[in-house]
PDB file of C-alpha atoms in Angstrom:
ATOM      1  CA  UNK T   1       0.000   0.000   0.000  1.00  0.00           C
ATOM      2  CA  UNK T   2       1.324   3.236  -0.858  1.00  0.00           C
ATOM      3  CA  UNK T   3       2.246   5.890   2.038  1.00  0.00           C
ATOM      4  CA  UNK T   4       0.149   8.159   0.555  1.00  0.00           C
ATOM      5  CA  UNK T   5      -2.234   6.406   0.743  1.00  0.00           C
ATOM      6  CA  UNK T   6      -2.051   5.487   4.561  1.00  0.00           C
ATOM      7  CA  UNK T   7      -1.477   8.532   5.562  1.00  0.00           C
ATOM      8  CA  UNK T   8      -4.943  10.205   4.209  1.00  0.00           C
ATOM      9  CA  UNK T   9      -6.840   6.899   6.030  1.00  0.00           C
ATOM     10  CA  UNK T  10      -5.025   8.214   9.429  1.00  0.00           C
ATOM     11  CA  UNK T  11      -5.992  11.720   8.630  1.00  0.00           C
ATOM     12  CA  UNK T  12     -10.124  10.549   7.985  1.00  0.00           C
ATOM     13  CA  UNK T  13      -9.491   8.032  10.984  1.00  0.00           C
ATOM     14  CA  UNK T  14      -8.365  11.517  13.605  1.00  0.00           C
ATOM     15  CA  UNK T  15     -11.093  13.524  11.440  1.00  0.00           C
ATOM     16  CA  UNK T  16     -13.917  11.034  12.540  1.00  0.00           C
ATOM     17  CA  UNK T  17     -12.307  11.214  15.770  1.00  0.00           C
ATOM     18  CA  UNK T  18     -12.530  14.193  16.285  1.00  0.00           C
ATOM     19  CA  UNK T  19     -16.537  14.301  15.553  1.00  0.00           C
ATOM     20  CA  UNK T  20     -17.142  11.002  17.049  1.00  0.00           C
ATOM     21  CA  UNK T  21     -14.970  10.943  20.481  1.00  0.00           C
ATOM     22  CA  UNK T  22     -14.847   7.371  20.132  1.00  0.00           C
ATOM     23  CA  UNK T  23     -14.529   4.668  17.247  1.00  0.00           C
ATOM     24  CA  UNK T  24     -14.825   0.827  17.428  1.00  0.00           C
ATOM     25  CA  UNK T  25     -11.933  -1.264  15.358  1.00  0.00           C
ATOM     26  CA  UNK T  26     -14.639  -3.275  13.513  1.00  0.00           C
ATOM     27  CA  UNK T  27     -16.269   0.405  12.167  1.00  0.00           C
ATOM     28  CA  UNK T  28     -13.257   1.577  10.798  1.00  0.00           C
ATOM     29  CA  UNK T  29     -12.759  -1.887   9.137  1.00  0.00           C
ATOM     30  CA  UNK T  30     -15.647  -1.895   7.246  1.00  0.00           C
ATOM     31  CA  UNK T  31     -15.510   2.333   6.397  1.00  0.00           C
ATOM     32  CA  UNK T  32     -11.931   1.695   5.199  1.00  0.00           C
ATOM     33  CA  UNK T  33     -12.366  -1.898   3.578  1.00  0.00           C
ATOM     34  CA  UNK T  34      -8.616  -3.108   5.269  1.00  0.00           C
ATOM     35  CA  UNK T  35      -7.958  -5.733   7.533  1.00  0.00           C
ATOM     36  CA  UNK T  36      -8.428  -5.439  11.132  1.00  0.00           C
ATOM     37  CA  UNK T  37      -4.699  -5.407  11.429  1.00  0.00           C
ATOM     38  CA  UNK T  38      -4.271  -2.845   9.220  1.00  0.00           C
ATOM     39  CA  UNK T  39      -6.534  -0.252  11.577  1.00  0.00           C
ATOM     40  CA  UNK T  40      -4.446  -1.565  14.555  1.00  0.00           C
ATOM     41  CA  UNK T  41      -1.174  -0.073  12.891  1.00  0.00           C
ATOM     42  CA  UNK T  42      -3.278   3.180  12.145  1.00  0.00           C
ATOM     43  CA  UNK T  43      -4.728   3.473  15.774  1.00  0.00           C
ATOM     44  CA  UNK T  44      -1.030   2.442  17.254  1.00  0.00           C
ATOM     45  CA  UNK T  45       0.487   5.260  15.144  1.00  0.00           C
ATOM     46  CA  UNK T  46      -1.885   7.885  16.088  1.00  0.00           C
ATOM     47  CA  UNK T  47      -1.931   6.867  19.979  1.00  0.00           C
ATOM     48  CA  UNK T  48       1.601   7.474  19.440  1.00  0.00           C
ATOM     49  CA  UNK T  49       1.385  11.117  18.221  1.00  0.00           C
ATOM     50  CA  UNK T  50      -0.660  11.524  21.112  1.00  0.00           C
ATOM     51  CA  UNK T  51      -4.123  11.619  19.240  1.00  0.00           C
ATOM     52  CA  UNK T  52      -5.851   8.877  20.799  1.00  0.00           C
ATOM     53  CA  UNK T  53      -6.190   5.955  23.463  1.00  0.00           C
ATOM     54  CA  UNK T  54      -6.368   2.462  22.901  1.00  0.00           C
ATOM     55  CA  UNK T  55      -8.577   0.270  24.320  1.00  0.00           C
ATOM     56  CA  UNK T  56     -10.203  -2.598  23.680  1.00  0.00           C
ATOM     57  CA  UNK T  57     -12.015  -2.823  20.495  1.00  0.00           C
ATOM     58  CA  UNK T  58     -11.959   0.447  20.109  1.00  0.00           C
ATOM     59  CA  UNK T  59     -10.370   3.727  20.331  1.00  0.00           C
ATOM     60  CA  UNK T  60     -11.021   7.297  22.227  1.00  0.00           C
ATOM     61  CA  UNK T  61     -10.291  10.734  21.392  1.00  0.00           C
ATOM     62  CA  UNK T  62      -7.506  12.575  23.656  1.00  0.00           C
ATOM     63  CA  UNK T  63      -9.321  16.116  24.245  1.00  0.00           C
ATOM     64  CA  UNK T  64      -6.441  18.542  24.013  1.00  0.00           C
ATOM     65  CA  UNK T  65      -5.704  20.737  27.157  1.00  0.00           C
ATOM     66  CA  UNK T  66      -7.071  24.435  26.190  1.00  0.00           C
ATOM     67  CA  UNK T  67      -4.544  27.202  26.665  1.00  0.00           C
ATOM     68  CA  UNK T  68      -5.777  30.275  27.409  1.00  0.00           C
ATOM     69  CA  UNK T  69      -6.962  32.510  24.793  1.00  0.00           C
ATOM     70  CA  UNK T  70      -4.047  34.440  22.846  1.00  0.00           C
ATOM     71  CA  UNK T  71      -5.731  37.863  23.797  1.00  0.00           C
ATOM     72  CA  UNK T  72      -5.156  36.448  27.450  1.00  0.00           C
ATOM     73  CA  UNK T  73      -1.622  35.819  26.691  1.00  0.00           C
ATOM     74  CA  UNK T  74      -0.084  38.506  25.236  1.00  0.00           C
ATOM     75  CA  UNK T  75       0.864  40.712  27.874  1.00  0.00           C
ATOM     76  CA  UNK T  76       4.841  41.955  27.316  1.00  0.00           C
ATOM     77  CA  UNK T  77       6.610  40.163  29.567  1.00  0.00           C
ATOM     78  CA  UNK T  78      10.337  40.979  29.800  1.00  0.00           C
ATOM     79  CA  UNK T  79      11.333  37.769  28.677  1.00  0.00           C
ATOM     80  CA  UNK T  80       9.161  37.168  25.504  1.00  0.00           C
ATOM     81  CA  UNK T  81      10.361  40.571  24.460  1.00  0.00           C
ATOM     82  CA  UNK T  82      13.866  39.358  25.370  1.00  0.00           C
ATOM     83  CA  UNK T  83      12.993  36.264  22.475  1.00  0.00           C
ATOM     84  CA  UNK T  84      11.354  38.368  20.315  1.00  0.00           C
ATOM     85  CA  UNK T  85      14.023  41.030  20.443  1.00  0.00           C
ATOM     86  CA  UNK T  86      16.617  38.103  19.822  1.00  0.00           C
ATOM     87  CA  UNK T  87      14.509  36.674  17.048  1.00  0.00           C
ATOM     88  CA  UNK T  88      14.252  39.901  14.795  1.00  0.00           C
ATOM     89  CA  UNK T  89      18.108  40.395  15.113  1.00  0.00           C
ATOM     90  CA  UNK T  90      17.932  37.333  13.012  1.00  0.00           C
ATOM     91  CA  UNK T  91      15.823  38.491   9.988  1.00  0.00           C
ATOM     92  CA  UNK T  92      18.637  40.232   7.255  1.00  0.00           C
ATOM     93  CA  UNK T  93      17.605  42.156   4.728  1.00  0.00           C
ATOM     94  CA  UNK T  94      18.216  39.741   2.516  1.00  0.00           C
ATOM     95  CA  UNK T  95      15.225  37.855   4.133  1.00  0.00           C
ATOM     96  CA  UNK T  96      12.178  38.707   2.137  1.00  0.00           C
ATOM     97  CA  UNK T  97       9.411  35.717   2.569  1.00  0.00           C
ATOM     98  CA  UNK T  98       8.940  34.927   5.852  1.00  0.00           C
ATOM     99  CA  UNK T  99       6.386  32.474   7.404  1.00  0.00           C
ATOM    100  CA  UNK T 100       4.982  33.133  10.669  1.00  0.00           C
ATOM    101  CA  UNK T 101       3.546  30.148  13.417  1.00  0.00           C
ATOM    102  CA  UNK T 102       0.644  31.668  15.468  1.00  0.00           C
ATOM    103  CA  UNK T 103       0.606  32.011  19.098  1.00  0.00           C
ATOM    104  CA  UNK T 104       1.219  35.177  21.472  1.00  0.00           C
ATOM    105  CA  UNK T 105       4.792  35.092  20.852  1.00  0.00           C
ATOM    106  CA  UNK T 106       4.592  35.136  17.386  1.00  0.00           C
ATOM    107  CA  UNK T 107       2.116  38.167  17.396  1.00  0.00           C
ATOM    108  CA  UNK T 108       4.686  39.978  19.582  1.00  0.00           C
ATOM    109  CA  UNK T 109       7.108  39.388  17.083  1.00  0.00           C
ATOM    110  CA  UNK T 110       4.759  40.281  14.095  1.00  0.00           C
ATOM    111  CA  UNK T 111       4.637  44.219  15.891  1.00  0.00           C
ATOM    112  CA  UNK T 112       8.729  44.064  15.906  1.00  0.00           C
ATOM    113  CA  UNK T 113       9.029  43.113  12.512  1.00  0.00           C
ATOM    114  CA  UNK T 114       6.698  46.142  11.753  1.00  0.00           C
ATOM    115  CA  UNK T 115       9.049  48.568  10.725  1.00  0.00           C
ATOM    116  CA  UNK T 116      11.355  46.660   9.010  1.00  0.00           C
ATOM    117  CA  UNK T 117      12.438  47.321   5.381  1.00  0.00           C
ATOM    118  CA  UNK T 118       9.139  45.472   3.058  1.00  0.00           C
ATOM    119  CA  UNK T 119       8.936  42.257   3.735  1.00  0.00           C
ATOM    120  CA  UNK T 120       6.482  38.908   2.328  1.00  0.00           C
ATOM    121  CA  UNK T 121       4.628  37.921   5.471  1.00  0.00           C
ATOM    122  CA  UNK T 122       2.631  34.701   5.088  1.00  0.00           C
ATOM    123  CA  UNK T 123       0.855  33.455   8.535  1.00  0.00           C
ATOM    124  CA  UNK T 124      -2.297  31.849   9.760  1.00  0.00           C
ATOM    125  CA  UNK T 125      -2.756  33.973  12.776  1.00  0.00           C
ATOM    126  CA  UNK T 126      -4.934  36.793  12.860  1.00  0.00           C
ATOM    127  CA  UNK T 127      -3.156  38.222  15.995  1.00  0.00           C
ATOM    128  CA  UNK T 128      -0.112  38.399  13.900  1.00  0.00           C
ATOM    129  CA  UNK T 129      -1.506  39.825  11.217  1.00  0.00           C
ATOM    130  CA  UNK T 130      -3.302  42.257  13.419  1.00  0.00           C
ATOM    131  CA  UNK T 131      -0.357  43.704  14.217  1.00  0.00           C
ATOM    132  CA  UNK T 132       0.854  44.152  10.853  1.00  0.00           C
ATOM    133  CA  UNK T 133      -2.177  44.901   9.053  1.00  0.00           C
ATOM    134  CA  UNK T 134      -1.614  49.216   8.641  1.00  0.00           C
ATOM    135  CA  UNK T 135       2.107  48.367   7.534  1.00  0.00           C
ATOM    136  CA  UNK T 136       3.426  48.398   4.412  1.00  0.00           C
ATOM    137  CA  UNK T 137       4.593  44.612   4.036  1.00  0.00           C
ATOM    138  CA  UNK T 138       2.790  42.205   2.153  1.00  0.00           C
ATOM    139  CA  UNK T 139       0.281  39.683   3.808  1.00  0.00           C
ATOM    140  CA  UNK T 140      -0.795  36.289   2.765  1.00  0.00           C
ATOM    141  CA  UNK T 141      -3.005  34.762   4.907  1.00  0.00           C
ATOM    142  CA  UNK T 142      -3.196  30.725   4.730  1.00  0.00           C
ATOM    143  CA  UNK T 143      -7.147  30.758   5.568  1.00  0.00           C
ATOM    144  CA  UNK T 144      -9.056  27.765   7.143  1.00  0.00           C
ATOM    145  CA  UNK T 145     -11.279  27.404   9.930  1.00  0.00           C
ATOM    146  CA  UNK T 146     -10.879  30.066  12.305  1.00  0.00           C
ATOM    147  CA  UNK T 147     -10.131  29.092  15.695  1.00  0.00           C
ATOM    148  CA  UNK T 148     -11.277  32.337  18.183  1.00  0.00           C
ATOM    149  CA  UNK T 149      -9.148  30.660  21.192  1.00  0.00           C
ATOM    150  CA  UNK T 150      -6.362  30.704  19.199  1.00  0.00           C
ATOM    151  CA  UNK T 151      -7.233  33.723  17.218  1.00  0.00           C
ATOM    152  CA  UNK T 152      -6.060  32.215  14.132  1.00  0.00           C
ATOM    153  CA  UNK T 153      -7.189  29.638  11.250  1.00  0.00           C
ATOM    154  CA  UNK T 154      -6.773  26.224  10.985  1.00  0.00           C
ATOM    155  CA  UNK T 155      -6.206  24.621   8.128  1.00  0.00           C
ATOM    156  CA  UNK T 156      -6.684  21.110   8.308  1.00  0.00           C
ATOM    157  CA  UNK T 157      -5.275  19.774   4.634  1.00  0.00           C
ATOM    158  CA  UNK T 158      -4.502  21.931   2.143  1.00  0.00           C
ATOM    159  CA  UNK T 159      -1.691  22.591   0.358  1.00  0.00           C
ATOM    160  CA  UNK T 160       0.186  25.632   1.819  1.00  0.00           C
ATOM    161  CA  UNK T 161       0.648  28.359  -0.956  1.00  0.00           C
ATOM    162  CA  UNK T 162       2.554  25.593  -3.043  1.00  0.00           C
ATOM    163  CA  UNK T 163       4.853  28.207  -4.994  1.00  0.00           C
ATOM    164  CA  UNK T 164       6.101  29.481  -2.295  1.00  0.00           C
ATOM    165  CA  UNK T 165       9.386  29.042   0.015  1.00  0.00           C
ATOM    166  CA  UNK T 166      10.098  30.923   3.055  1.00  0.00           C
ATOM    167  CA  UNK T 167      13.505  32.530   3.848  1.00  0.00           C
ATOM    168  CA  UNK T 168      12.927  32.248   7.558  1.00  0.00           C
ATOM    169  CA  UNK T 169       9.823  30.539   8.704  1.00  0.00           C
ATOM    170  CA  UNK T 170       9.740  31.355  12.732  1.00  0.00           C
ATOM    171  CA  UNK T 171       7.369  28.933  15.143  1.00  0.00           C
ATOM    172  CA  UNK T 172       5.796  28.916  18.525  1.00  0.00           C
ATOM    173  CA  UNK T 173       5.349  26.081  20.794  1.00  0.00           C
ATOM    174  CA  UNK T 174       3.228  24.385  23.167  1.00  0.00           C
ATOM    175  CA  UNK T 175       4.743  22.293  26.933  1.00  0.00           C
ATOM    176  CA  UNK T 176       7.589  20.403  25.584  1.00  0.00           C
ATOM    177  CA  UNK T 177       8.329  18.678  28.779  1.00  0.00           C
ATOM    178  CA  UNK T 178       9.590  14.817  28.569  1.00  0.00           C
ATOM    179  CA  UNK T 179       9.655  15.453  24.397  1.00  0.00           C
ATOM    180  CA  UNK T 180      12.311  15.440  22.223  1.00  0.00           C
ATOM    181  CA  UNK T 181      11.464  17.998  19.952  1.00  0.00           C
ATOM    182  CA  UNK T 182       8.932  21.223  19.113  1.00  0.00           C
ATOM    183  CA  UNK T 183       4.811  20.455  19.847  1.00  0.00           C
ATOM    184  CA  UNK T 184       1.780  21.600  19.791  1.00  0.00           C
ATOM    185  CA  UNK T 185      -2.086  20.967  21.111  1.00  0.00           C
ATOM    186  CA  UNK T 186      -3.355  20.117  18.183  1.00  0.00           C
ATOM    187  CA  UNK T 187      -2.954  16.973  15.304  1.00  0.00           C
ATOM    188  CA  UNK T 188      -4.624  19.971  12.809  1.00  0.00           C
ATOM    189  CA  UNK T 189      -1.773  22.705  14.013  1.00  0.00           C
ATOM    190  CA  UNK T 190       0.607  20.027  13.718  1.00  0.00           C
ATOM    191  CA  UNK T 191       0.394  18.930  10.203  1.00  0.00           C
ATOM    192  CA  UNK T 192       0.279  22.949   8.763  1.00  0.00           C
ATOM    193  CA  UNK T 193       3.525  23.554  11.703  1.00  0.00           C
ATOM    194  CA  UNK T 194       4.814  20.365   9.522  1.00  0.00           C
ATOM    195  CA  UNK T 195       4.195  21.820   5.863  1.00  0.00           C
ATOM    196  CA  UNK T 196       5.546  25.344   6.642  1.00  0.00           C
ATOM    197  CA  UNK T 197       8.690  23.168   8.092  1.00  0.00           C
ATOM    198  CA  UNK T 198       9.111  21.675   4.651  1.00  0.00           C
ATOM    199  CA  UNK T 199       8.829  24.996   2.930  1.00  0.00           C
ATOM    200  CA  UNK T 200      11.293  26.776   5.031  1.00  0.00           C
ATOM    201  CA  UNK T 201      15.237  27.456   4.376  1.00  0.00           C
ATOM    202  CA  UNK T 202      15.550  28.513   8.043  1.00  0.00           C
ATOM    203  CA  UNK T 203      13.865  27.126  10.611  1.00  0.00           C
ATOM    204  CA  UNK T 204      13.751  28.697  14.241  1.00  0.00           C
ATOM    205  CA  UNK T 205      11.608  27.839  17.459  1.00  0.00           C
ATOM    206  CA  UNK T 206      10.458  30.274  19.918  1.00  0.00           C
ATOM    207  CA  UNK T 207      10.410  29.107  23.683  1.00  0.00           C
ATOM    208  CA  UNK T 208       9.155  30.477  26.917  1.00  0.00           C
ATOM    209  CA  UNK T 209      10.381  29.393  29.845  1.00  0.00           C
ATOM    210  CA  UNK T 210       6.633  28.113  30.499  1.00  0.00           C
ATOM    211  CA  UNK T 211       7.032  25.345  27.750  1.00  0.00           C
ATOM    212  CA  UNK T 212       9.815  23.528  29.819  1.00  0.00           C
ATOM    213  CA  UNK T 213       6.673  22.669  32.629  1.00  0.00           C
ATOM    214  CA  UNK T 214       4.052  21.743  30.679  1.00  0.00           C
ATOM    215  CA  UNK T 215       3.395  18.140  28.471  1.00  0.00           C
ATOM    216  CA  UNK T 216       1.929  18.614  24.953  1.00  0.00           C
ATOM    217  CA  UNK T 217      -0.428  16.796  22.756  1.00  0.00           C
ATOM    218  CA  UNK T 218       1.357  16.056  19.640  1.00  0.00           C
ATOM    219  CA  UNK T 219       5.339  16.125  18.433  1.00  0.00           C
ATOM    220  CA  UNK T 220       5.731  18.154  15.536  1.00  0.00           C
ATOM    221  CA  UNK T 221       9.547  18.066  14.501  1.00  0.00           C
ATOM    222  CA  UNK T 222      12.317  16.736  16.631  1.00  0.00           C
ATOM    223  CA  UNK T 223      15.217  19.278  17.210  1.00  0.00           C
ATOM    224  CA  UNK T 224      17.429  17.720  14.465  1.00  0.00           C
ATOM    225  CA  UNK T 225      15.042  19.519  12.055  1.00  0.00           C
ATOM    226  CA  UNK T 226      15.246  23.110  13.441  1.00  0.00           C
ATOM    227  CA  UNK T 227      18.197  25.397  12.883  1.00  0.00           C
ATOM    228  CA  UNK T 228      17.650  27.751  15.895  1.00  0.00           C
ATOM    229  CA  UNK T 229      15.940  27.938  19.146  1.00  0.00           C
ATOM    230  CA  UNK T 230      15.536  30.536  21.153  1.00  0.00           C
ATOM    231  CA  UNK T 231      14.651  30.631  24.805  1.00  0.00           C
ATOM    232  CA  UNK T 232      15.454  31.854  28.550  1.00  0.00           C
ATOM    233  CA  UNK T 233      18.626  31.378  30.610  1.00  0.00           C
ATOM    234  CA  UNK T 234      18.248  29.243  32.824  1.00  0.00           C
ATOM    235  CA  UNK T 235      16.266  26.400  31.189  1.00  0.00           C
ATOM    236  CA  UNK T 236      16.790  22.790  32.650  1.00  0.00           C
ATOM    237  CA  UNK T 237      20.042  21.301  31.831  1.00  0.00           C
ATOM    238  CA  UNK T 238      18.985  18.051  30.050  1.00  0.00           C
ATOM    239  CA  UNK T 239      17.033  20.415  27.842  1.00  0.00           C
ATOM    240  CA  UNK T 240      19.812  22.683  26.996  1.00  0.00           C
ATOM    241  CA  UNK T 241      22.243  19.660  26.166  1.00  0.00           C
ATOM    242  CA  UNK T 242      19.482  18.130  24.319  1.00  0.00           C
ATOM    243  CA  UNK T 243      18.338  21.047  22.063  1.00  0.00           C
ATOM    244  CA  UNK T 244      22.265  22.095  21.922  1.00  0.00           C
ATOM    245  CA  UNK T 245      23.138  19.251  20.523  1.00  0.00           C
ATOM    246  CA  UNK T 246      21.177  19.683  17.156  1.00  0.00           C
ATOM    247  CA  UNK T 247      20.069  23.007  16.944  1.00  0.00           C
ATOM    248  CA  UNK T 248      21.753  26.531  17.716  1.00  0.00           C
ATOM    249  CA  UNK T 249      20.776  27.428  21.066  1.00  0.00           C
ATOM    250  CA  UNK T 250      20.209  31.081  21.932  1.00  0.00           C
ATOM    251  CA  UNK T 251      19.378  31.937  25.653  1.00  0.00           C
ATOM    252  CA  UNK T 252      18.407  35.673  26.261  1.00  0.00           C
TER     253      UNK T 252
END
């Protein structure tokens, strides 16, 4: 069977989930005319990526831990504008497309890069572009269904602006505690997070000291795939080896 083709059935398998709660094995079989094996793999994959449960028979929706509201989150404090700060210092002018993750952060940044020299600006969050909508850069907006919690659209399988490659493509993050890479809340978030990856020359990872406490839904990259990260002194040790030892780590 072609990975193509496996990977849409796990995408309708999480999209039923997600309007069901809960799926039996011997439903799936007959939707998705494979063998009962064959949906065991699928379910074992996704309970893996943190999407579901396994039980018997059957398997049951993880409900994703809601985060406050952006609005809620983006009060300035010192040390996202010590990230933020950090992160524009990394945009040349040589840098013209550049892809924007939502997420407070990410807005905060998005009023930074403001009054930079004109720049292509391509994001899904409407906090970001917000913040950047009286400028004079360029917006693209990647559309979807609009998520008011996060203040910014979802989109949930289509092709990112295909002709297009980002110089710098700059992402936030959910808890990454006990993970080996970048994550977020959402199997949705994570598959557009994924896309923008693959579209990107420059990769770099935005972390609050926060994201070191809390555990996370899904993986969306490990650190071997990002070329920067930037977060607070002080961040546990194991983390900063970890991170260190693939990425370029820059502590503010």
């Amino acid at each position: 069977m072609k990975a193509v083709e496996i990977a849409q059935r796990r995408k309708e398998i999480t999209e039923l989930l997600y309007q069901q709660n809960e799926l039996k094995v011997s439903d799936l079989v007959k939707t998705f005319q494979v063998s009962d094996e064959t949906i065991r793999k699928d379910l074992t994959y996704l309970a893996k990526e943190g999407v579901l449960k396994k039980q018997h028979g059957k398997a049951t929706l993880v409900k994703e831990k809601e985060l406050a509201p952006v609005f809620q989150r983006t009060t300035q404090f010192p040390e996202k504008d010590r990230i933020t700060q950090a992160a524009l210092a990394l945009i040349t002018n040589e840098d013209y497309s550049i892809g924007l993750d939502q997420g407070s952060t990410l807005a905060l940044l998005a009023k930074k890069i403001l009054p930079l020299k004109e720049k292509q600006i391509f994001t899904g969050s409407l906090a970001a572009i917000t913040q950047l909508a009286n400028g004079h850069h360029k917006l693209f907006c990647f559309g979807g269904e609009y998520s008011p919690a996060d203040m910014a659209f979802r989109n949930s399988g289509n092709e990112i602006l295909p002709d297009i490659h980002f110089d710098l493509c700059f992402f936030g993050s959910s808890g990454v505690k006990n993970r080996k890479g970048f994550c977020t809340s959402s199997l949705i978030d994570a598959e557009a997070k994924r896309r923008m990856l693959k579209k990107s020359t420059k990769k770099i990872v935005l972390l609050d000291q926060t994201k070191f406490e809390k555990t996370s839904l899904v993986q969306v990259a490990p650190w071997s795939e990002i070329d920067v990260v930037i977060t607070s002194k002080g961040l546990p040790l194991d983390y900063e080896r970890m991170i260190s030892a693939y990425a370029k780590l820059i502590l503010v």
